[in-house]
mmCIF file of C-alpha atoms and ligand atoms in Angstrom:
data_model
loop_
_atom_site.group_PDB
_atom_site.id
_atom_site.type_symbol
_atom_site.label_atom_id
_atom_site.label_comp_id
_atom_site.label_asym_id
_atom_site.label_seq_id
_atom_site.Cartn_x
_atom_site.Cartn_y
_atom_site.Cartn_z
ATOM 1 C CA UNK A 24 -0.203 -0.048 0.121
ATOM 2 C CA UNK A 25 1.477 3.339 -0.696
ATOM 3 C CA UNK A 26 0.560 5.075 2.350
ATOM 4 C CA UNK A 27 1.857 8.656 1.405
ATOM 5 C CA UNK A 28 -0.637 8.773 -1.697
ATOM 6 C CA UNK A 29 -3.385 11.015 -1.180
ATOM 7 C CA UNK A 30 -5.831 8.933 -2.918
ATOM 8 C CA UNK A 31 -5.052 5.844 -0.956
ATOM 9 C CA UNK A 32 -5.236 7.573 2.330
ATOM 10 C CA UNK A 33 -8.578 9.218 1.547
ATOM 11 C CA UNK A 34 -9.702 5.559 0.252
ATOM 12 C CA UNK A 35 -8.831 4.003 3.637
ATOM 13 C CA UNK A 36 -10.284 6.921 6.008
ATOM 14 C CA UNK A 37 -13.328 6.925 3.832
ATOM 15 C CA UNK A 38 -14.042 3.117 4.143
ATOM 16 C CA UNK A 39 -13.329 3.284 7.882
ATOM 17 C CA UNK A 40 -15.486 6.479 8.373
ATOM 18 C CA UNK A 41 -12.479 8.407 9.819
ATOM 19 C CA UNK A 42 -12.442 12.336 9.803
ATOM 20 C CA UNK A 43 -9.520 14.042 10.891
ATOM 21 C CA UNK A 44 -9.245 15.580 14.330
ATOM 22 C CA UNK A 45 -7.722 18.948 14.612
ATOM 23 C CA UNK A 46 -7.224 18.745 18.393
ATOM 24 C CA UNK A 47 -5.203 15.619 18.044
ATOM 25 C CA UNK A 48 -2.678 17.370 15.510
ATOM 26 C CA UNK A 49 -4.010 15.021 12.858
ATOM 27 C CA UNK A 50 -1.732 16.190 9.673
ATOM 28 C CA UNK A 51 -0.861 12.871 7.798
ATOM 29 C CA UNK A 52 2.363 13.104 5.803
ATOM 30 C CA UNK A 53 1.817 12.663 1.945
ATOM 31 C CA UNK A 54 5.359 13.568 0.963
ATOM 32 C CA UNK A 55 7.065 10.080 0.010
ATOM 33 C CA UNK A 56 10.609 11.095 0.501
ATOM 34 C CA UNK A 57 10.204 12.294 4.036
ATOM 35 C CA UNK A 58 9.590 8.911 6.000
ATOM 36 C CA UNK A 59 12.342 6.936 4.375
ATOM 37 C CA UNK A 60 14.744 9.605 5.654
ATOM 38 C CA UNK A 61 13.279 9.649 9.271
ATOM 39 C CA UNK A 62 13.397 6.009 9.557
ATOM 40 C CA UNK A 63 17.076 5.743 8.010
ATOM 41 C CA UNK A 64 18.192 8.255 10.971
ATOM 42 C CA UNK A 65 16.108 6.185 13.638
ATOM 43 C CA UNK A 66 18.397 3.358 12.904
ATOM 44 C CA UNK A 67 21.450 4.895 11.988
ATOM 45 C CA UNK A 68 23.283 3.485 15.073
ATOM 46 C CA UNK A 69 22.233 0.222 14.628
ATOM 47 C CA UNK A 70 18.915 0.080 16.528
ATOM 48 C CA UNK A 71 17.214 -3.051 16.797
ATOM 49 C CA UNK A 72 14.036 -1.542 17.864
ATOM 50 C CA UNK A 73 11.847 1.672 17.497
ATOM 51 C CA UNK A 74 9.145 3.279 19.490
ATOM 52 C CA UNK A 75 6.780 5.478 17.253
ATOM 53 C CA UNK A 76 4.531 8.069 18.719
ATOM 54 C CA UNK A 77 1.282 8.780 16.837
ATOM 55 C CA UNK A 78 1.512 6.504 13.795
ATOM 56 C CA UNK A 79 -1.674 8.030 12.292
ATOM 57 C CA UNK A 80 -2.507 5.727 9.456
ATOM 58 C CA UNK A 81 0.924 3.839 9.425
ATOM 59 C CA UNK A 82 2.814 5.843 6.826
ATOM 60 C CA UNK A 83 6.101 6.153 9.135
ATOM 61 C CA UNK A 84 5.561 2.885 10.780
ATOM 62 C CA UNK A 85 5.929 0.896 7.340
ATOM 63 C CA UNK A 86 9.043 2.430 6.486
ATOM 64 C CA UNK A 87 10.369 1.730 10.458
ATOM 65 C CA UNK A 88 9.121 -1.814 9.973
ATOM 66 C CA UNK A 89 11.328 -2.292 6.933
ATOM 67 C CA UNK A 90 14.364 -1.261 8.863
ATOM 68 C CA UNK A 91 13.808 -2.251 12.372
ATOM 69 C CA UNK A 92 13.487 -5.677 13.926
ATOM 70 C CA UNK A 93 10.448 -4.386 16.167
ATOM 71 C CA UNK A 94 8.418 -1.339 16.044
ATOM 72 C CA UNK A 95 5.890 -0.352 18.786
ATOM 73 C CA UNK A 96 3.666 2.558 18.008
ATOM 74 C CA UNK A 97 1.621 4.195 20.420
ATOM 75 C CA UNK A 98 -1.469 6.031 19.263
ATOM 76 C CA UNK A 99 -4.089 7.957 21.256
ATOM 77 C CA UNK A 100 -7.144 7.545 18.654
ATOM 78 C CA UNK A 101 -8.704 4.670 19.033
ATOM 79 C CA UNK A 102 -10.725 5.410 15.683
ATOM 80 C CA UNK A 103 -7.376 4.506 13.913
ATOM 81 C CA UNK A 104 -7.365 0.429 15.053
ATOM 82 C CA UNK A 105 -9.403 -0.508 12.194
ATOM 83 C CA UNK A 106 -7.198 1.618 9.743
ATOM 84 C CA UNK A 107 -4.024 0.168 11.037
ATOM 85 C CA UNK A 108 -4.896 -3.152 10.983
ATOM 86 C CA UNK A 109 -5.546 -2.847 7.134
ATOM 87 C CA UNK A 110 -2.840 -0.376 6.603
ATOM 88 C CA UNK A 111 0.155 -2.550 8.532
ATOM 89 C CA UNK A 112 -1.355 -6.151 7.588
ATOM 90 C CA UNK A 113 1.685 -6.905 5.866
ATOM 91 C CA UNK A 114 3.825 -6.353 8.523
ATOM 92 C CA UNK A 115 4.505 -8.732 11.636
ATOM 93 C CA UNK A 116 6.910 -6.787 13.725
ATOM 94 C CA UNK A 117 4.634 -3.995 14.661
ATOM 95 C CA UNK A 118 2.811 -3.572 17.667
ATOM 96 C CA UNK A 119 0.201 -0.722 18.278
ATOM 97 C CA UNK A 120 -0.442 0.094 21.653
ATOM 98 C CA UNK A 121 -3.527 2.526 22.162
ATOM 99 C CA UNK A 122 -3.150 5.137 24.805
ATOM 100 C CA UNK A 123 -1.583 8.591 25.545
ATOM 101 C CA UNK A 124 2.002 8.502 25.073
ATOM 102 C CA UNK A 125 1.918 11.323 28.172
ATOM 103 C CA UNK A 126 0.225 8.687 30.631
ATOM 104 C CA UNK A 127 1.636 5.544 29.371
ATOM 105 C CA UNK A 128 4.884 4.142 31.361
ATOM 106 C CA UNK A 129 7.245 3.966 28.210
ATOM 107 C CA UNK A 130 10.295 2.786 30.276
ATOM 108 C CA UNK A 131 8.292 -0.362 31.131
ATOM 109 C CA UNK A 132 7.298 -0.766 27.604
ATOM 110 C CA UNK A 133 10.947 -0.782 26.536
ATOM 111 C CA UNK A 134 12.010 -2.874 29.561
ATOM 112 C CA UNK A 135 9.310 -5.567 28.964
ATOM 113 C CA UNK A 136 9.924 -6.060 25.504
ATOM 114 C CA UNK A 137 13.284 -4.934 24.270
ATOM 115 C CA UNK A 138 15.423 -5.329 27.562
ATOM 116 C CA UNK A 139 19.278 -5.015 26.539
ATOM 117 C CA UNK A 140 18.373 -4.033 22.893
ATOM 118 C CA UNK A 141 19.297 -0.871 21.137
ATOM 119 C CA UNK A 142 16.200 1.153 21.061
ATOM 120 C CA UNK A 143 15.295 4.862 19.208
ATOM 121 C CA UNK A 144 12.267 6.956 19.192
ATOM 122 C CA UNK A 145 10.656 8.269 16.233
ATOM 123 C CA UNK A 146 7.658 10.509 15.463
ATOM 124 C CA UNK A 147 5.937 13.339 13.423
ATOM 125 C CA UNK A 148 4.616 14.676 16.556
ATOM 126 C CA UNK A 149 1.345 16.211 17.075
ATOM 127 C CA UNK A 150 1.940 20.168 17.228
ATOM 128 C CA UNK A 151 -0.397 20.778 20.023
ATOM 129 C CA UNK A 152 1.661 18.915 22.551
ATOM 130 C CA UNK A 153 5.667 18.741 20.913
ATOM 131 C CA UNK A 154 7.485 20.302 23.765
ATOM 132 C CA UNK A 155 6.021 18.254 26.620
ATOM 133 C CA UNK A 156 6.245 14.863 24.746
ATOM 134 C CA UNK A 157 10.137 15.835 24.082
ATOM 135 C CA UNK A 158 10.846 16.909 27.756
ATOM 136 C CA UNK A 159 9.097 13.895 29.051
ATOM 137 C CA UNK A 160 11.060 11.470 26.572
ATOM 138 C CA UNK A 161 14.224 13.182 27.953
ATOM 139 C CA UNK A 162 13.448 13.780 31.534
ATOM 140 C CA UNK A 163 12.250 10.102 31.884
ATOM 141 C CA UNK A 164 16.003 8.955 30.831
ATOM 142 C CA UNK A 165 14.611 6.216 28.642
ATOM 143 C CA UNK A 166 17.218 3.656 27.577
ATOM 144 C CA UNK A 167 17.087 4.781 24.283
ATOM 145 C CA UNK A 168 20.132 6.239 21.603
ATOM 146 C CA UNK A 169 18.066 9.051 19.743
ATOM 147 C CA UNK A 170 14.931 10.825 19.279
ATOM 148 C CA UNK A 171 13.992 11.584 15.552
ATOM 149 C CA UNK A 172 11.180 13.900 15.385
ATOM 150 C CA UNK A 173 9.285 16.126 13.227
ATOM 151 C CA UNK A 174 8.321 19.273 14.959
ATOM 152 C CA UNK A 175 7.227 23.050 13.942
ATOM 153 C CA UNK A 176 10.180 25.106 12.099
ATOM 154 C CA UNK A 177 9.959 27.508 14.905
ATOM 155 C CA UNK A 178 10.342 25.157 17.531
ATOM 156 C CA UNK A 179 13.084 23.061 15.934
ATOM 157 C CA UNK A 180 15.096 26.316 15.554
ATOM 158 C CA UNK A 181 14.742 27.142 19.280
ATOM 159 C CA UNK A 182 15.486 23.532 20.263
ATOM 160 C CA UNK A 183 18.577 23.279 18.086
ATOM 161 C CA UNK A 184 19.674 26.932 18.786
ATOM 162 C CA UNK A 185 23.258 27.348 20.519
ATOM 163 C CA UNK A 186 22.953 27.839 24.386
ATOM 164 C CA UNK A 187 24.184 31.446 24.779
ATOM 165 C CA UNK A 188 22.898 32.501 21.443
ATOM 166 C CA UNK A 189 19.777 35.044 21.173
ATOM 167 C CA UNK A 190 17.686 32.345 19.431
ATOM 168 C CA UNK A 191 18.058 29.737 22.648
ATOM 169 C CA UNK A 192 15.356 29.694 25.335
ATOM 170 C CA UNK A 193 14.935 27.678 28.423
ATOM 171 C CA UNK A 194 13.773 24.649 25.975
ATOM 172 C CA UNK A 195 17.430 24.773 24.351
ATOM 173 C CA UNK A 196 19.188 24.583 27.646
ATOM 174 C CA UNK A 197 16.745 21.782 28.657
ATOM 175 C CA UNK A 198 17.148 19.935 25.904
ATOM 176 C CA UNK A 199 20.983 20.422 25.403
ATOM 177 C CA UNK A 200 21.312 19.060 29.011
ATOM 178 C CA UNK A 201 19.993 15.450 27.847
ATOM 179 C CA UNK A 202 21.195 15.495 24.291
ATOM 180 C CA UNK A 203 22.897 16.917 21.340
ATOM 181 C CA UNK A 204 20.438 18.168 18.775
ATOM 182 C CA UNK A 205 20.559 18.867 15.134
ATOM 183 C CA UNK A 206 18.140 20.076 12.364
ATOM 184 C CA UNK A 207 18.103 17.186 9.817
ATOM 185 C CA UNK A 208 15.866 18.518 7.200
ATOM 186 C CA UNK A 209 12.934 21.039 6.636
ATOM 187 C CA UNK A 210 9.493 19.826 5.508
ATOM 188 C CA UNK A 211 6.974 22.250 3.975
ATOM 189 C CA UNK A 212 3.243 22.548 5.000
ATOM 190 C CA UNK A 213 2.370 21.002 1.510
ATOM 191 C CA UNK A 214 3.804 17.776 2.750
ATOM 192 C CA UNK A 215 0.729 17.032 4.883
ATOM 193 C CA UNK A 216 -2.849 16.094 4.461
ATOM 194 C CA UNK A 217 -4.531 18.422 5.510
ATOM 195 C CA UNK A 218 -1.963 21.088 5.142
ATOM 196 C CA UNK A 219 -1.038 22.720 8.772
ATOM 197 C CA UNK A 220 -0.475 26.663 9.042
ATOM 198 C CA UNK A 221 3.189 26.193 9.642
ATOM 199 C CA UNK A 222 6.228 24.578 7.906
ATOM 200 C CA UNK A 223 8.157 21.734 9.669
ATOM 201 C CA UNK A 224 11.604 20.486 10.357
ATOM 202 C CA UNK A 225 12.841 17.210 11.155
ATOM 203 C CA UNK A 226 15.547 17.171 14.154
ATOM 204 C CA UNK A 227 17.462 14.395 15.762
ATOM 205 C CA UNK A 228 18.300 14.405 19.343
ATOM 206 C CA UNK A 229 21.154 12.032 20.163
ATOM 207 C CA UNK A 230 21.176 11.255 23.761
ATOM 208 C CA UNK A 231 24.302 11.897 25.815
ATOM 209 C CA UNK A 232 26.032 9.331 27.860
ATOM 210 C CA UNK A 233 26.725 12.160 30.494
ATOM 211 C CA UNK A 234 25.459 15.501 30.976
ATOM 212 C CA UNK A 235 27.582 18.385 29.797
ATOM 213 C CA UNK A 236 27.592 20.097 33.456
ATOM 214 C CA UNK A 237 27.259 18.548 36.868
ATOM 215 C CA UNK A 238 24.424 19.484 38.825
ATOM 216 C CA UNK A 239 23.195 18.568 42.343
ATOM 217 C CA UNK A 240 19.728 19.966 42.092
ATOM 218 C CA UNK A 241 18.243 19.339 38.492
ATOM 219 C CA UNK A 242 14.815 20.451 39.358
ATOM 220 C CA UNK A 243 15.945 23.791 41.150
ATOM 221 C CA UNK A 244 18.252 24.265 38.101
ATOM 222 C CA UNK A 245 15.577 23.931 35.530
ATOM 223 C CA UNK A 246 13.262 26.210 37.500
ATOM 224 C CA UNK A 247 15.890 28.738 37.756
ATOM 225 C CA UNK A 248 16.374 28.441 33.950
ATOM 226 C CA UNK A 249 12.747 28.869 33.213
ATOM 227 C CA UNK A 250 12.538 31.988 35.183
ATOM 228 C CA UNK A 251 15.678 33.229 33.847
ATOM 229 C CA UNK A 252 14.490 32.813 30.343
ATOM 230 C CA UNK A 253 10.857 34.014 31.146
ATOM 231 C CA UNK A 254 11.258 37.720 30.417
ATOM 232 C CA UNK A 255 13.707 37.574 27.425
ATOM 233 C CA UNK A 256 14.714 41.525 27.319
ATOM 234 C CA UNK A 257 15.300 41.777 31.209
ATOM 235 C CA UNK A 258 18.600 41.439 32.980
ATOM 236 C CA UNK A 259 19.444 38.022 34.609
ATOM 237 C CA UNK A 260 18.989 40.242 37.916
ATOM 238 C CA UNK A 261 15.362 40.835 37.010
ATOM 239 C CA UNK A 262 14.471 37.499 35.414
ATOM 240 C CA UNK A 263 15.767 35.296 37.748
ATOM 241 C CA UNK A 264 14.385 37.040 40.700
ATOM 242 C CA UNK A 265 10.862 37.498 39.565
ATOM 243 C CA UNK A 266 9.635 34.265 41.038
ATOM 244 C CA UNK A 267 10.571 35.328 44.354
ATOM 245 C CA UNK A 268 12.906 32.226 45.043
ATOM 246 C CA UNK A 269 16.260 34.496 44.732
ATOM 247 C CA UNK A 270 16.510 38.260 45.722
ATOM 248 C CA UNK A 271 17.992 40.631 43.216
ATOM 249 C CA UNK A 272 21.052 41.028 45.589
ATOM 250 C CA UNK A 273 21.765 37.179 45.677
ATOM 251 C CA UNK A 274 21.671 37.127 41.839
ATOM 252 C CA UNK A 275 24.071 39.988 41.480
ATOM 253 C CA UNK A 276 26.343 38.702 44.051
ATOM 254 C CA UNK A 277 26.140 34.875 42.279
ATOM 255 C CA UNK A 278 26.840 36.954 39.121
ATOM 256 C CA UNK A 279 30.000 38.401 40.639
ATOM 257 C CA UNK A 280 31.031 35.029 42.088
ATOM 258 C CA UNK A 281 30.626 33.612 38.525
ATOM 259 C CA UNK A 282 32.876 36.347 36.844
ATOM 260 C CA UNK A 283 29.974 37.640 34.817
ATOM 261 C CA UNK A 284 28.768 41.392 34.510
ATOM 262 C CA UNK A 285 25.642 42.474 36.343
ATOM 263 C CA UNK A 286 23.696 43.422 33.009
ATOM 264 C CA UNK A 287 23.835 39.980 31.513
ATOM 265 C CA UNK A 288 20.755 38.555 30.036
ATOM 266 C CA UNK A 289 20.057 34.804 30.365
ATOM 267 C CA UNK A 290 20.387 34.297 26.599
ATOM 268 C CA UNK A 291 24.000 35.508 26.546
ATOM 269 C CA UNK A 292 25.153 32.569 28.696
ATOM 270 C CA UNK A 293 26.642 29.195 28.057
ATOM 271 C CA UNK A 294 25.452 25.985 30.008
ATOM 272 C CA UNK A 295 28.467 26.107 32.091
ATOM 273 C CA UNK A 296 27.884 29.892 33.069
ATOM 274 C CA UNK A 297 24.067 29.172 33.863
ATOM 275 C CA UNK A 298 25.398 26.170 36.032
ATOM 276 C CA UNK A 299 28.068 28.325 37.801
ATOM 277 C CA UNK A 300 25.373 31.081 38.762
ATOM 278 C CA UNK A 301 22.866 28.596 39.783
ATOM 279 C CA UNK A 302 25.472 26.793 42.146
ATOM 280 C CA UNK A 303 26.700 30.421 43.490
ATOM 281 C CA UNK A 304 22.973 31.289 44.306
ATOM 282 C CA UNK A 305 22.427 28.074 46.225
HETATM 283 N N1 SAM B 16 2.797 9.341 12.001
HETATM 284 C C1 SAM B 16 1.443 10.050 10.912
HETATM 285 C C2 SAM B 16 2.121 10.622 9.654
HETATM 286 O O1 SAM B 16 3.323 11.039 9.772
HETATM 287 O O2 SAM B 16 1.385 10.834 8.899
HETATM 288 C C3 SAM B 16 0.634 10.788 11.980
HETATM 289 C C4 SAM B 16 1.013 11.949 12.545
HETATM 290 S S1 SAM B 16 0.072 13.174 13.299
HETATM 291 C C5 SAM B 16 0.921 14.642 12.898
HETATM 292 C C6 SAM B 16 0.304 12.855 14.855
HETATM 293 C C7 SAM B 16 -0.389 11.636 15.589
HETATM 294 O O3 SAM B 16 -0.252 11.527 16.639
HETATM 295 C C8 SAM B 16 -2.023 11.454 15.145
HETATM 296 O O4 SAM B 16 -2.166 9.995 14.960
HETATM 297 C C9 SAM B 16 -2.619 11.695 16.344
HETATM 298 O O5 SAM B 16 -3.870 11.075 16.677
HETATM 299 C C10 SAM B 16 -1.395 11.112 17.335
HETATM 300 N N2 SAM B 16 -1.542 11.514 18.907
HETATM 301 C C11 SAM B 16 -1.742 12.520 19.241
HETATM 302 N N3 SAM B 16 -1.829 13.069 20.549
HETATM 303 C C12 SAM B 16 -0.980 11.772 21.219
HETATM 304 C C13 SAM B 16 -0.827 11.425 22.432
HETATM 305 N N4 SAM B 16 -1.076 12.092 23.238
HETATM 306 N N5 SAM B 16 -0.115 10.202 22.372
HETATM 307 C C14 SAM B 16 -0.414 9.275 21.262
HETATM 308 N N6 SAM B 16 -0.546 9.807 20.214
HETATM 309 C C15 SAM B 16 -1.015 11.074 19.943
#
């Protein structure tokens, strides 16, 4: 079955009485060149198993199933059950779990099925929940090698910005703590059915074996980072004190201890500098 062919998609969906739900971010890929490239990246390090989030009608799933020994998909929309049974009928190495990826225990899914195997995650993510899914995957420290995901271009640029550059934000720091992100390629809005209002990019997140900085209080650090980047135009003294956890004087003193100017903004600081300021604050 040519699952990126709009005619085939319409036929399968109509037969099963399926209508797209915008609230679930259902924009299905119809550009045939995208999924093979995503799937190649997902198994580039010899991964045997891939977890896919949101298979839709299975266009990316089929490419993953051709390359990996096993594929487990997590799909929230039960209406896709008959559709996926039909579109993935030729593959005996695919399992679809119906549920919300934010609520399922993905670590347990990997432990039960793929213990000791090289596993990666691959997905064309629903736009309404992109960052929470990425952070959930990274923060739960899953035993995975990489995450290959399609996200809005703007989100990709922010995630893959250099920490310490004008384009960076709290999400840049958080993602870079767990992995090395890179933009792999861009995908135009016309590559989807129905087309979204924005262009997309596929990014690769290569999981780091060790974080780039040593932190004694990760939770506290990320809370500090969120408030530091919360008001981007303000200096760190003003933004990092805005949630009431640290006084302006304390931030000023921490900057001095870290040999940084009092007027500095969060976006100008490297990961090491952010960690130094936080540890001086503590
Ligand atoms: N992989 C397909 C493709 O590339 O054409 C579909 C991608 S579509 C952008 C996002 C998919 O994620 C939809 O199938 C949607 O139903 C599913 N989805 C949305 N929220 C989800 C969640 N919380 N957990 C699991 N799947 C979800």
